[in-house]
Every structure is written in structure tokens, then in C-alpha cells.
Coordinates of N, CA and C in Angstrom, one line a residue:
X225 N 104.2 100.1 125.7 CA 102.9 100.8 126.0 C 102.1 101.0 124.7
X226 N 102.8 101.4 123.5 CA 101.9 101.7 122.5 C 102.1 100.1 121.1
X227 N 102.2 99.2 121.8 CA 102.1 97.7 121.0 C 100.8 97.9 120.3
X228 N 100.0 97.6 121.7 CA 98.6 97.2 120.7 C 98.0 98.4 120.0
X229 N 98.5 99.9 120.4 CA 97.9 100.9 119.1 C 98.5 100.8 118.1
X230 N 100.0 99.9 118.0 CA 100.6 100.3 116.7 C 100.1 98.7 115.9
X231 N 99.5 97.8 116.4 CA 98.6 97.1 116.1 C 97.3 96.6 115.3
X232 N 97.1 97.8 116.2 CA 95.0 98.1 115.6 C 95.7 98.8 114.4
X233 N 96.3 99.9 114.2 CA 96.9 100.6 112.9 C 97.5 100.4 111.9
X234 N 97.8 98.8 112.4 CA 98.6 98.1 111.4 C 97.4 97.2 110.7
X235 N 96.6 96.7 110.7 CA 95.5 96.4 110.6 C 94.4 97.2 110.0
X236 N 94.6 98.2 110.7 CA 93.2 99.3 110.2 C 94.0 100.3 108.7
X237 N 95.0 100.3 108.6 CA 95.7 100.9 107.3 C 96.8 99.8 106.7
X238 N 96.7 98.6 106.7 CA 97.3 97.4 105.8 C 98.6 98.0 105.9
X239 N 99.7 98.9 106.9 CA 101.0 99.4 106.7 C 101.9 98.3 107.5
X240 N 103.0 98.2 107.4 CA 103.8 97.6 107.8 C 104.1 98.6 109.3
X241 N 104.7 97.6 110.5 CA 104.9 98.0 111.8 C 106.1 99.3 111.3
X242 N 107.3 99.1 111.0 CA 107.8 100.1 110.5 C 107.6 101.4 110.0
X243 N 106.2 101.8 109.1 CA 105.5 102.5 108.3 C 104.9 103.0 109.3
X244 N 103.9 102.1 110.4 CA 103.2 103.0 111.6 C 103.7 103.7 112.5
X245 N 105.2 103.1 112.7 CA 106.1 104.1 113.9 C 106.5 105.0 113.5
X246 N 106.5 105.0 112.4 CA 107.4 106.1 111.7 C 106.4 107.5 111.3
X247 N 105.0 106.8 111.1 CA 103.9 107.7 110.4 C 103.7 108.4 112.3
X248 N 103.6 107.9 113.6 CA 103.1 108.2 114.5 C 104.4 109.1 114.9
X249 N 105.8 108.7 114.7 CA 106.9 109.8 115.4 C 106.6 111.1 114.5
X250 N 106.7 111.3 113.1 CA 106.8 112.1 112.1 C 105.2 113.1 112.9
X251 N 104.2 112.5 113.1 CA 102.9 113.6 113.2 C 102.1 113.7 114.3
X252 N 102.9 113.1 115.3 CA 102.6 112.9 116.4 C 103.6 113.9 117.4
X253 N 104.9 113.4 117.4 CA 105.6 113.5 118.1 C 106.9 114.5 116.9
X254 N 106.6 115.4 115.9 CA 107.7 115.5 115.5 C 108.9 116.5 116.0
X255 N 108.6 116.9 117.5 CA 109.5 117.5 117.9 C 110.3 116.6 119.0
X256 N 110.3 115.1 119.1 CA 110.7 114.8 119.9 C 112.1 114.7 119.6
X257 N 113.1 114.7 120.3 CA 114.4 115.0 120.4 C 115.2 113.4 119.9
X258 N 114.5 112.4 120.9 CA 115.3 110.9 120.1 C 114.0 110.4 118.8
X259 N 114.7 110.4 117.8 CA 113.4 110.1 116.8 C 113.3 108.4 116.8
X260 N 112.7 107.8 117.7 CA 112.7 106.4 118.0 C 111.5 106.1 118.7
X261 N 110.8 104.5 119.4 CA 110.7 104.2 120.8 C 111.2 104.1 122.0
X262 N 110.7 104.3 123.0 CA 111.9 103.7 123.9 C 112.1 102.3 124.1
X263 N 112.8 102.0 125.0 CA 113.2 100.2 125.2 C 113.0 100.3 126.2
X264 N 111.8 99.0 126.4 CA 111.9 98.6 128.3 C 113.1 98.8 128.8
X265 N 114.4 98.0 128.5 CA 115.5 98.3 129.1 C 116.0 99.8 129.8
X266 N 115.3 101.3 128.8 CA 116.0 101.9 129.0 C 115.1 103.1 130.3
X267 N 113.6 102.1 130.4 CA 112.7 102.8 131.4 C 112.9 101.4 132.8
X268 N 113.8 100.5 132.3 CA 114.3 100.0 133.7 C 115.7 99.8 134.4
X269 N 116.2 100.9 133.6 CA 117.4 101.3 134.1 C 117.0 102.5 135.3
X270 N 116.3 103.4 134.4 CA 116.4 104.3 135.7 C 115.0 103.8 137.2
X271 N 114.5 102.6 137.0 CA 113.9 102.6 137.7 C 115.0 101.5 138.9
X272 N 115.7 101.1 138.1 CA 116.9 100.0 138.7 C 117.7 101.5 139.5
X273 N 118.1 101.9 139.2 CA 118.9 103.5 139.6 C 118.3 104.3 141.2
X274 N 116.9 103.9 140.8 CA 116.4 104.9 141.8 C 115.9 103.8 143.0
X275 N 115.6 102.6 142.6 CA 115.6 101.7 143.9 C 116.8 100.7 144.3
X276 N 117.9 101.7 144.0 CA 119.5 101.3 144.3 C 120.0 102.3 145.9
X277 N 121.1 101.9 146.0 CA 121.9 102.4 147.2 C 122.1 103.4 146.7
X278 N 122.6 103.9 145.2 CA 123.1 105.0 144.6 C 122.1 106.2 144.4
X279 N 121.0 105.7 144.9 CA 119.9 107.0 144.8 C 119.8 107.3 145.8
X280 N 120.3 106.9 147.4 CA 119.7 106.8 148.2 C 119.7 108.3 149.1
X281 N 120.2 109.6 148.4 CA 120.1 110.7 148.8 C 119.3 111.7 147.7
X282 N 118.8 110.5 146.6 CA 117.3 111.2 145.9 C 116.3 111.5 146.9
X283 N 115.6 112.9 146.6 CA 114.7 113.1 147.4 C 113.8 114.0 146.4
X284 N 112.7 114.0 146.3 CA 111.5 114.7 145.3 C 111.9 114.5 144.0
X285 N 112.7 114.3 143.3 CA 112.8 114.9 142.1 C 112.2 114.0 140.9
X286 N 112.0 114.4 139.9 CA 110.9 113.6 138.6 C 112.0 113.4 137.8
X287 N 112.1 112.3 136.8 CA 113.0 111.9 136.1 C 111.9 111.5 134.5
X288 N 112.1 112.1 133.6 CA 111.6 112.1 132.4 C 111.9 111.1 132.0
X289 N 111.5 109.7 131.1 CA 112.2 108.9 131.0 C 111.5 108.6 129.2
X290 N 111.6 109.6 128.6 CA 110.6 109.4 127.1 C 111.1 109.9 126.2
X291 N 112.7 110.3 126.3 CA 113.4 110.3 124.8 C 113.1 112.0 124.1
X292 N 112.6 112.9 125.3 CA 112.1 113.8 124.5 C 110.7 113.9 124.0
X293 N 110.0 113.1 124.2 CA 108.2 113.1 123.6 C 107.9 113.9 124.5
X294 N 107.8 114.6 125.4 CA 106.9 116.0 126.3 C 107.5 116.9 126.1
X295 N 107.4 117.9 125.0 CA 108.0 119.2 124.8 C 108.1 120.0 126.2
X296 N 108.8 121.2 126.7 CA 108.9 121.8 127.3 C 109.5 123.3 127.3
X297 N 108.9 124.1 127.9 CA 109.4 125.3 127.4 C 110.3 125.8 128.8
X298 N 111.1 126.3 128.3 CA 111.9 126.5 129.4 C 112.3 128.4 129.9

């Protein structure tokens, strides 16, 4: 989802892809809990999960699927 911003950024500050993810987790995101991106694989697992047999007594519930990037107070 954030390809083409990390893109335009890579371009508009001459930084290497590495340099931009890292500049955007660190001051962006620096409380998020996985200090990474995510992997399509790991936002199509749980969507593999929930239109399985094994969900099939899911009912309402929201599944966060972002490594920690939405703080929350609890």
C-alpha cells in the first residue's frame, strides 16, 4: 500500500528504499510494536482464515492486521 509513497520519496530525497522505510517507521510510526512492513502474505493469511471453515463461528469481530501501527490505549 505504501510502494508508490515510498517512491515519490525516494526520488524527491535521492535516499535509498531502505533509508525511506526506515526514516518513515522511526517518525512516523515510532511506537509501533513490529518495527517493519507488513507482507501481503501476512494480511492474506488472515483473510485466508476468516473465509475458511475454521472461522466459521466468527461473528462481529475486527482483526487488526498492521504489526502494531494504530496505537491504542487500553
Amino acid at each position: 500500500m505504501t510502494d508508490e509513497l515510498i517512491e515519490q520519496e525516494m526520488k524527491a530525497t535521492n535516499q535509498t528504499k531502505e533509508e525511506v522505510i526506515e526514516e518513515f517507521l522511526n517518525e512516523k510510526k515510532p511506537f509501533m510494536a513490529i518495527k517493519r512492513r507488513g507482507k501481503v502474505e501476512e494480511v492474506a493469511a488472515v483473510i485466508t482464515f476468516l473465509c475458511s471453515e475454521k472461522a466459521s463461528f466468527v461473528n462481529g469481530s475486527n482483526y487488526r492486521v498492521d504489526g502494531g501501527s494504530v496505537a491504542t490505549i487500553n
